[in-house]
Tab-separated table of C-alpha atoms in Angstrom:
chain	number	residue	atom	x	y	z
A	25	UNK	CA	0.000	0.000	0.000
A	26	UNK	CA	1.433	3.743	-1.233
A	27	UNK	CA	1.792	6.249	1.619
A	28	UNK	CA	-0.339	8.329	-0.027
A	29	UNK	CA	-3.481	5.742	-0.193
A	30	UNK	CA	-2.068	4.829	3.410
A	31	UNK	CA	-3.152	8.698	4.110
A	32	UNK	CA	-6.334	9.067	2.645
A	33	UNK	CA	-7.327	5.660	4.430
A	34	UNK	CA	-6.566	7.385	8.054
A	35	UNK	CA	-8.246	10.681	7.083
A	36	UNK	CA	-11.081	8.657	6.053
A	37	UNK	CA	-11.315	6.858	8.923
A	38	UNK	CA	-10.462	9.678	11.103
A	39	UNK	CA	-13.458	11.786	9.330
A	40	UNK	CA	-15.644	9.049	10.559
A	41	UNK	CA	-14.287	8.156	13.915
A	42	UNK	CA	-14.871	11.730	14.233
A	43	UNK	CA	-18.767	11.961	13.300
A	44	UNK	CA	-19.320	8.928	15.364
A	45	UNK	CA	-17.394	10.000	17.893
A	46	UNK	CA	-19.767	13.044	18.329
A	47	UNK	CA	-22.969	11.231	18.139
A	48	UNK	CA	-21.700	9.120	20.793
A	49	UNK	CA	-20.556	11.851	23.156
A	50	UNK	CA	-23.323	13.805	23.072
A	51	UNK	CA	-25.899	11.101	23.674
A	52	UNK	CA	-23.372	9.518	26.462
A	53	UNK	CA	-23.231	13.070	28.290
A	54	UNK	CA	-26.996	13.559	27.623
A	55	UNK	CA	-27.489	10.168	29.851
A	56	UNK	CA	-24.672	10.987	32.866
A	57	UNK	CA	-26.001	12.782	36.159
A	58	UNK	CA	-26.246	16.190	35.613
A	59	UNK	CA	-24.153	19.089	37.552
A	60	UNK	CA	-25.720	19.191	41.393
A	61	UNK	CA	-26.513	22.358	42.688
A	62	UNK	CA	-23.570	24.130	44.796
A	63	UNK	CA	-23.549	23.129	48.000
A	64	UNK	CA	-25.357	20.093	47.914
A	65	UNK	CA	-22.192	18.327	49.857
A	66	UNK	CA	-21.697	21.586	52.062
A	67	UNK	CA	-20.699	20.559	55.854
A	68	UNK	CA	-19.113	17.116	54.509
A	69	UNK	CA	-16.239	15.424	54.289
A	70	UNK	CA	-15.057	13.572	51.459
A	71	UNK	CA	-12.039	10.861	51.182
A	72	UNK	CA	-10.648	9.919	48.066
A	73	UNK	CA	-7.982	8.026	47.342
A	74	UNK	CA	-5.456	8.780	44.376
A	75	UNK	CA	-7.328	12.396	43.786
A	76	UNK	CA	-4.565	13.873	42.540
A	77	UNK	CA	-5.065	12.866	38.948
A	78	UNK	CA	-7.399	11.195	36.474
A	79	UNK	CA	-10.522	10.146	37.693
A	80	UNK	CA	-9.969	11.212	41.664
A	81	UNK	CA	-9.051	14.572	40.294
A	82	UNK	CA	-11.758	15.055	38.215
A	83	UNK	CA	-14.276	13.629	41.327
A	84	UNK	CA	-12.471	15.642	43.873
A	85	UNK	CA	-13.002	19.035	41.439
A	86	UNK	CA	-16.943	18.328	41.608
A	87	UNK	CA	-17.431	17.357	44.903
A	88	UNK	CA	-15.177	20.898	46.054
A	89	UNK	CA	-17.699	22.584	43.798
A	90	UNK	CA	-20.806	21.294	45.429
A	91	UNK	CA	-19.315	22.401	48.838
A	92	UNK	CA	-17.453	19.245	50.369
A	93	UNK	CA	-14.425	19.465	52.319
A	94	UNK	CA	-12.228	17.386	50.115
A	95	UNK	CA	-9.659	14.946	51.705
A	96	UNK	CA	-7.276	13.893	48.626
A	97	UNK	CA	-5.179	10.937	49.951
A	98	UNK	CA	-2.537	10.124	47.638
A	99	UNK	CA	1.064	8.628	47.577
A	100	UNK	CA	2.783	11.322	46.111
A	101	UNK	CA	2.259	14.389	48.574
A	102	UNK	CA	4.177	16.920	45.918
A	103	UNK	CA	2.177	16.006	43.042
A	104	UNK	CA	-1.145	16.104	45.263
A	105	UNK	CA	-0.086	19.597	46.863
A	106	UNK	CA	0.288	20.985	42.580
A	107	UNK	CA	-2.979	19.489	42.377
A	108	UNK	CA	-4.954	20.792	44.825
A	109	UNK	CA	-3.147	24.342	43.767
A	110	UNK	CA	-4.625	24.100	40.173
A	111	UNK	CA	-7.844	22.667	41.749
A	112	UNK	CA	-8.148	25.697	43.664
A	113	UNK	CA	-7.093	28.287	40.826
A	114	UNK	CA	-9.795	26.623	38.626
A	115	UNK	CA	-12.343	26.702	41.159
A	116	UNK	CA	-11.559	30.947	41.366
A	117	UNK	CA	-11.426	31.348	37.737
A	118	UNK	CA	-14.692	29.827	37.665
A	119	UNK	CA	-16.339	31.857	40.361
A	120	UNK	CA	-15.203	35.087	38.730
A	121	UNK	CA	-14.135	38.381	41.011
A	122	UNK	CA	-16.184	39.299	43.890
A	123	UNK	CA	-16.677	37.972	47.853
A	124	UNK	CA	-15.581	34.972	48.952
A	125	UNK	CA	-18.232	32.445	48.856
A	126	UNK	CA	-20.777	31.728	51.618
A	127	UNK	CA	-22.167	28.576	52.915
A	128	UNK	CA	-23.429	27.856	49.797
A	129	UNK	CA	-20.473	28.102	48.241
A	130	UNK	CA	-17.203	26.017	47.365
A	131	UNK	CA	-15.440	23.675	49.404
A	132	UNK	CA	-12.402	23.188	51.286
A	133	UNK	CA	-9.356	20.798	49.918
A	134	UNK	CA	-6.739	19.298	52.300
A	135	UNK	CA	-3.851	16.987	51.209
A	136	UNK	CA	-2.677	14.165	53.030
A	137	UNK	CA	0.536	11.398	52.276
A	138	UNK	CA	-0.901	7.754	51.556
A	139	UNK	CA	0.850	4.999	50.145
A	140	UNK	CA	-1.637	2.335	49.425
A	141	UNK	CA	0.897	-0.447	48.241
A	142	UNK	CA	2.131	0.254	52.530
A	143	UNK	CA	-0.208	-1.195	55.134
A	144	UNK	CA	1.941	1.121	57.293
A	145	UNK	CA	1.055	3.757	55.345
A	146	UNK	CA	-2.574	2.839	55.536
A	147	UNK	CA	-2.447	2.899	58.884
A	148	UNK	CA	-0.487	5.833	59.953
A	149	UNK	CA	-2.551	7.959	57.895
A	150	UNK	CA	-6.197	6.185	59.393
A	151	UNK	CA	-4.173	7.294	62.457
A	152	UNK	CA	-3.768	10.872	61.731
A	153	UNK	CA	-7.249	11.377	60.227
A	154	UNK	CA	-9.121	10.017	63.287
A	155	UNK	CA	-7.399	12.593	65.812
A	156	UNK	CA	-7.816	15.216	63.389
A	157	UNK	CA	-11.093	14.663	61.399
A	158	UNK	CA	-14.532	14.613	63.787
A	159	UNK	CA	-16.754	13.181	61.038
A	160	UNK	CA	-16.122	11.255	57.830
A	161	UNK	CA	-19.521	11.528	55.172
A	162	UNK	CA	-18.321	10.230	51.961
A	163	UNK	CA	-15.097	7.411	51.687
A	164	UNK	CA	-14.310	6.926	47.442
A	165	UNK	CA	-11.745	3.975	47.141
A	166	UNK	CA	-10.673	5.330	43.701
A	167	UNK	CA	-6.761	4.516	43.475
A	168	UNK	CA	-5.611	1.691	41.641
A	169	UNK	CA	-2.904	0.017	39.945
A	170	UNK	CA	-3.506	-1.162	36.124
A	171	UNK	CA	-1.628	-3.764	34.564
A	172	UNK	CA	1.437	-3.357	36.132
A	173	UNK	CA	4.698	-5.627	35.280
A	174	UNK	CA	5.228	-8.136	38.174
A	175	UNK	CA	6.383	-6.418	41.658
A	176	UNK	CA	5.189	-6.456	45.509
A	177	UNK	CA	4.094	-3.792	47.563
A	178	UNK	CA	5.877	-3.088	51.163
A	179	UNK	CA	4.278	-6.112	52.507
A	180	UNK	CA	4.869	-8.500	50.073
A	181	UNK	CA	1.786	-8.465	48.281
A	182	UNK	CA	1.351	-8.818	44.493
A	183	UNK	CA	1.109	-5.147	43.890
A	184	UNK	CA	-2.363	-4.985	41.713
A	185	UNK	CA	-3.992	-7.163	44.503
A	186	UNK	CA	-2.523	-5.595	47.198
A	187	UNK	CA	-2.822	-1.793	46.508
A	188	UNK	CA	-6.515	-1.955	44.455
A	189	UNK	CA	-7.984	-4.631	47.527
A	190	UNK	CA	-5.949	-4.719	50.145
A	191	UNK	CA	-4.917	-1.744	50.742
A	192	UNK	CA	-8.454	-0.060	50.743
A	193	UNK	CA	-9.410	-3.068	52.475
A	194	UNK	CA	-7.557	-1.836	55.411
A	195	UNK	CA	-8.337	1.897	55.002
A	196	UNK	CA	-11.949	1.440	54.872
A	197	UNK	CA	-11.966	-1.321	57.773
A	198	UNK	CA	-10.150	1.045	60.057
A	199	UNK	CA	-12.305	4.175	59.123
A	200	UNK	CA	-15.805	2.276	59.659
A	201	UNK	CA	-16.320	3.518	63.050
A	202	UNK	CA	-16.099	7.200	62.278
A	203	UNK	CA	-18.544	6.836	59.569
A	204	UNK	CA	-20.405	4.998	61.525
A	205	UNK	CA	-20.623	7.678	64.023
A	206	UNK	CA	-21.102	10.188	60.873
A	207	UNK	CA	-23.983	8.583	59.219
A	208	UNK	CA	-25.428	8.533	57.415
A	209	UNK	CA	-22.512	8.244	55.341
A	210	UNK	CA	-21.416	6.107	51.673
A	211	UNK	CA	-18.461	4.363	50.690
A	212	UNK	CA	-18.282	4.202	46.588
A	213	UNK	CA	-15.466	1.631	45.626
A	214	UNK	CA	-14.331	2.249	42.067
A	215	UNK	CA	-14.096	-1.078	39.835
A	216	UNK	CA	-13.919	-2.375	36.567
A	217	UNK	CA	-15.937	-3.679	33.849
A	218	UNK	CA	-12.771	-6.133	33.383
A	219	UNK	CA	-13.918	-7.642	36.822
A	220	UNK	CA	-15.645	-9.897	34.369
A	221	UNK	CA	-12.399	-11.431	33.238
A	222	UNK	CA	-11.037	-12.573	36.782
A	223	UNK	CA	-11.306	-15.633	38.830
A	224	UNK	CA	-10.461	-15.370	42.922
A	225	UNK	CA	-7.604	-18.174	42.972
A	226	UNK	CA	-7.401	-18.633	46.959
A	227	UNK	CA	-4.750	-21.119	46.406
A	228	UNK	CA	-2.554	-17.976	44.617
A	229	UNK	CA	-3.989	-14.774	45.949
A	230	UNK	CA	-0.307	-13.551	45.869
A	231	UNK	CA	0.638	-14.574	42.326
A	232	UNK	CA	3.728	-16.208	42.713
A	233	UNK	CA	2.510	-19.628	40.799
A	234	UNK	CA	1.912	-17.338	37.864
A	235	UNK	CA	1.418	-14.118	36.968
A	236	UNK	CA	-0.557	-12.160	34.038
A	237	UNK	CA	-1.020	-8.587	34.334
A	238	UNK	CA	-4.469	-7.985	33.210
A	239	UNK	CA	-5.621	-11.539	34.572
A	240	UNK	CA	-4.417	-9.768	37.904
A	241	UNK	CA	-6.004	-6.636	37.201
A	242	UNK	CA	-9.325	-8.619	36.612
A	243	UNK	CA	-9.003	-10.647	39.735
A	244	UNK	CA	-8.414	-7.274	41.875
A	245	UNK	CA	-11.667	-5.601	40.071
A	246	UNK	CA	-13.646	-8.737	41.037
A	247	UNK	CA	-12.657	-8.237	44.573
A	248	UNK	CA	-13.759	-4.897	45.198
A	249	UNK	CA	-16.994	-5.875	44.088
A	250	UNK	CA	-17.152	-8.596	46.629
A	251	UNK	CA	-15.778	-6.641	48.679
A	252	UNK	CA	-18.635	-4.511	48.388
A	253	UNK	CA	-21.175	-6.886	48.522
A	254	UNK	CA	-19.884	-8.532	51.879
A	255	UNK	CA	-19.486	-4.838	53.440
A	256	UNK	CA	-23.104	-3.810	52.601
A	257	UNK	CA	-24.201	-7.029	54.413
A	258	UNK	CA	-22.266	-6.243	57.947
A	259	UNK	CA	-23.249	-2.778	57.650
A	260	UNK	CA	-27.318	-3.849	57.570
A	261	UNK	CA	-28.771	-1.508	59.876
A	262	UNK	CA	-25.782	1.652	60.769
A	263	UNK	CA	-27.149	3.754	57.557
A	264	UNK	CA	-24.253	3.238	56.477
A	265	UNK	CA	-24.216	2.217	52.881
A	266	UNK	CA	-21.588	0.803	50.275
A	267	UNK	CA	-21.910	0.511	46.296
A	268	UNK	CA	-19.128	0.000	43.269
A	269	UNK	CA	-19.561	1.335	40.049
A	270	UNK	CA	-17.160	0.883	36.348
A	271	UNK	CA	-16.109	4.357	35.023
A	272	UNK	CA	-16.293	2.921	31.674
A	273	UNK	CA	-13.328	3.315	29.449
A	274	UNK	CA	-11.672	6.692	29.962
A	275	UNK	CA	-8.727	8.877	28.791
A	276	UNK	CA	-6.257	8.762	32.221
A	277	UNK	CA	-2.606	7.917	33.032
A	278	UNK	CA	-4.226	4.103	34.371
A	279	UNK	CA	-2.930	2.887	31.315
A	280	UNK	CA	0.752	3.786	31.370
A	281	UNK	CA	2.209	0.400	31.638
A	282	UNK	CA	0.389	-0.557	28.506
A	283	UNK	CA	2.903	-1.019	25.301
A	284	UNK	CA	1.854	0.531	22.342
A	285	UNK	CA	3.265	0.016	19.224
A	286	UNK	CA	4.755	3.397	17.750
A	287	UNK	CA	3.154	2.673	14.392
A	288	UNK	CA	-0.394	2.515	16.075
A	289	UNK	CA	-0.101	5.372	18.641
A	290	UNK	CA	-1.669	7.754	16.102
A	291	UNK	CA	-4.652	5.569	15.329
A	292	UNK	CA	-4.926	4.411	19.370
A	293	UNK	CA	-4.853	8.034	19.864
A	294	UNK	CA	-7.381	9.084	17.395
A	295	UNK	CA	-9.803	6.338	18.399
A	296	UNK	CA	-9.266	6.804	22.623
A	297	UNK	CA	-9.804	10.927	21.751
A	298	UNK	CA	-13.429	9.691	19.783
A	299	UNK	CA	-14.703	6.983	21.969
A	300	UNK	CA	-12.904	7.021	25.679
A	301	UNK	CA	-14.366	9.200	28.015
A	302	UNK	CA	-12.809	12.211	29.504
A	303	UNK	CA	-11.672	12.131	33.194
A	304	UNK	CA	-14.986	14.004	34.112
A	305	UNK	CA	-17.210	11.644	32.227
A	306	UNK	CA	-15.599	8.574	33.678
A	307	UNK	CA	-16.255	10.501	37.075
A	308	UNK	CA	-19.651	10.849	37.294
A	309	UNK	CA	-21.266	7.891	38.905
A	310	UNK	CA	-18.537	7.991	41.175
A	311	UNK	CA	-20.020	11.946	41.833
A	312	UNK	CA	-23.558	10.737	41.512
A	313	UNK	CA	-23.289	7.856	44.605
A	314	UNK	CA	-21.283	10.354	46.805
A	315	UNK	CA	-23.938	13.176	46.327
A	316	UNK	CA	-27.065	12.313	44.865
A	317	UNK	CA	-30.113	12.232	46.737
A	318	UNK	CA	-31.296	9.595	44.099
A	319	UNK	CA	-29.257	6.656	46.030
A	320	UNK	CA	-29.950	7.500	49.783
A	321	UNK	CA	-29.737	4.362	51.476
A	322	UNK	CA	-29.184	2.109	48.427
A	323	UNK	CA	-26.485	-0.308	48.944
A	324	UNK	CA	-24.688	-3.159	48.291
A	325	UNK	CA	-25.247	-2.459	44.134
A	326	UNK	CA	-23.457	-1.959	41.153
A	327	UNK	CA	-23.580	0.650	38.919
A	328	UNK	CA	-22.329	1.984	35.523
A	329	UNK	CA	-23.210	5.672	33.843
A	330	UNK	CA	-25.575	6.495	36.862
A	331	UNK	CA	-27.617	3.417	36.893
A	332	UNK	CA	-27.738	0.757	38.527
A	333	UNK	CA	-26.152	-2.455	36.119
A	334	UNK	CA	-26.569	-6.782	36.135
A	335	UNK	CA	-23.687	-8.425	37.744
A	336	UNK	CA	-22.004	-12.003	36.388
A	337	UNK	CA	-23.189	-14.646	39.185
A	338	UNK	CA	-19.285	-15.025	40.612
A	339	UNK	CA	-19.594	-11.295	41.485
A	340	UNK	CA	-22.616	-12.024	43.321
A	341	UNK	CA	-20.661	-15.340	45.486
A	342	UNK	CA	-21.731	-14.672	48.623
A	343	UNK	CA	-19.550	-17.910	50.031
A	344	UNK	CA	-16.661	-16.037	48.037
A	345	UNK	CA	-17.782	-12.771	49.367
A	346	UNK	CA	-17.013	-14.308	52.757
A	347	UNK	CA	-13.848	-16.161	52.214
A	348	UNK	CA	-12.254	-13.287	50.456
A	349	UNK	CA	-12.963	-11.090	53.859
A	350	UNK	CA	-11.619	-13.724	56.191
A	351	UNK	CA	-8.733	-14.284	54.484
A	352	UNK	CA	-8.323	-10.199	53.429
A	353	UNK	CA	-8.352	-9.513	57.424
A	354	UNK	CA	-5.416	-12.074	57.796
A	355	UNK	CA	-3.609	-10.703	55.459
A	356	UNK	CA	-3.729	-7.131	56.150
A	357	UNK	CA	-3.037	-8.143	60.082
A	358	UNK	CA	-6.530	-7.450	61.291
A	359	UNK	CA	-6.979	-10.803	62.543
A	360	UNK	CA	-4.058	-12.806	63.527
C-alpha cells in the first residue's frame, strides 16, 4: 500500500471516527447525572484516594464545587499539593471576582501522604485522620494500579492485589467507626468492567505460581466488588451504605504500563480521543453515589453511567464474598 493511499485511508477513517465520535458523546453526556446544585455536599467530608489525577481529580473538582471538604489521599504528597493548587485556581477562575463564597459556596481541599501499596502507610494515615477529622460523610476507594509488570508492595503483596484490595481493604476497615458515628454516610469503591475477566484463585492470591497482568487486574476488580457486597451485608442496619460502580473506558494515566506500538499510537490516539471518556465523564457515577439524593440508602449495588447495572453470578458469590474477607483480614493483620 502507497503512503499516499495509506493517508487518505486514516483521514477517512479519522473523518468518521470523528462523526461517530460526536454522536456518541453527546448522547453519552446527555445520559450521565447532571451538575448538582452548589452546595449540595456543604458541611461534609469527602475521602478519596489517588485524587490527585485522572478520575480522583476530576471527582475531587466536583465534589469541592458542590461544597465538600475534600480529603485527597494520595502517595505522592508533591504532586497532590500541585494538584490541589490548580484545583483551587480553577475553582476561582470559575467563580469570577467578587466575595468569597458563603455557605453555599465552594469547598475546602486538604492533602494528606498515603501509600496504598504500605499497610503502614494505611495505617499511619487512618491514624492521623481520626485525631484530626470529627466526622467522615463520603469514603471513594478510587486509586488503583492497572496492569502493572510483576512487583510487591511493602508487605509482600502482588502489587495490583494488594494496593486496588488490600490496601483499601484496610483503610476502609479502620475508618468504619467514624462513619459509623457520621452517618449517614457512603463508601463508593471504584471497579472495573474487566472484573468480568477474573477468577479469585485462593490457592494464589499472591501470584507467585503465575502471573498475568491484566488476569491480575481482573481478579483485583472482582474483589472490590465482593468486597462490596460482603461490606453492605455487615453494615445492615448503621445507615451506612456501600456501592461499586465501572467508570467505563476513559482517557487517564491508568494505562501507562500498557505497550503501544509506535506505528499505532496515532490511530490508538485518534480512536481513545473519539470513543474514551474524559476524566470528568468517567467521574460521574462515582459523583452521583457520593452526592445524589437519588441513592440514599441504596447499597450493596453496582452501577455503571448512573444506573444501577446486572452483575455475572461469581460477582454475586456470597460464600466467596465471605472467604475473600476472612482471608483479606489475615492478610492485612486485622486478625491474627
Amino acid at each position: 500500500m502507497g503512503v499516499a493511499t495509506a493517508t487518505a485511508l486514516l483521514a477517512a477513517l479519522g473523518g468518521a471516527l470523528w462523526l461517530a465520535a460526536r454522536r456518541f458523546v453527546g448522547s453519552r453526556i446527555h445520559r450521565l447525572h447532571g451538575g448538582g446544585d452548589p452546595g449540595l455536599m456543604h458541611g461534609k467530608t469527602v475521602l478519596i484516594t489517588g485524587a490527585n489525577s485522572g478520575l480522583g481529580r476530576a471527582t475531587a473538582a466536583e465534589l469541592l464545587r458542590l461544597g465538600a471538604r475534600v480529603i485527597m489521599g494520595c502517595r505522592d504528597r508533591a504532586r497532590a499539593e500541585e494538584a490541589a493548587s490548580q484545583l483551587r485556581r480553577e475553582l476561582c477562575e470559575a467563580e469570577g471576582p467578587g466575595p468569597s463564597p458563603d455557605v453555599g459556596g465552594a469547598g475546602e481541599l486538604v492533602v494528606k501522604e498515603l501509600d496504598l501499596a504500605s499497610l503502614r502507610s494505611v495505617r499511619t494515615f487512618c491514624q492521623e485522620l481520626l485525631q484530626e477529622e470529627p466526622r467522615l460523610d463520603v469514603l471513594i476507594n478510587n486509586a488503583g494500579v492497572f496492569q502493572c509488570p510483576y512487583a510487591k508492595t511493602e508487605d509482600g503483596f502482588e502489587m495490583q492485589f494488594g494496593v486496588n484490595h488490600l490496601g483499601h481493604f484496610l483503610l476502609t476497615s479502620l475508618l468504619l467507626g467514624l462513619l459509623k458515628s457520621s452517618a449517614p454516610s457512603r463508601i463508593v469503591v471504584v471497579s472495573s468492567k474487566l472484573y468480568k475477566y477474573g477468577e479469585i484463585n485462593f490457592e494464589d492470591l499472591n501470584s507467585e505460581q503465575s502471573y498475568n497482568k491484566s488476569f491480575c487486574y481482573s481478579r483485583s476488580k472482582l474483589a472490590n466488588i465482593l468486597f462490596t457486597r460482603e461490606l453492605a451485608r455487615r453494615l445492615e442496619g448503621t445507615n451506612v451504605t456501600v456501592n461499586v460502580l465501572h467508570p467505563g473506558v476513559v482517557r487517564t494515566n491508568l494505562g501507562r504500563h500498557i505497550h503501544i506500538p509506535l506505528l499505532v499510537k496515532p490511530l490508538f490516539n485518534l480512536v481513545s480521543w473519539a470513543f474514551f471518556k474524559t476524566p470528568l465523564e468517567g467521574a460521574q457515577t462515582s459523583i452521583y453515589l457520593a452526592s445524589s439524593p437519588e441513592v440514599e440508602g441504596v447499597s450493596g449495588r453496582y452501577f455503571g453511567d448512573c444506573k444501577e447495572e446486572e452483575l455475572l453470578p461469581k460477582a454475586m458469590d456470597d460464600s466467596v464474598a465471605r472467604k475473600l474477607w476472612d482471608i483479606s483480614e489475615v492478610m492485612v493483620g486485622i486478625l491474627k
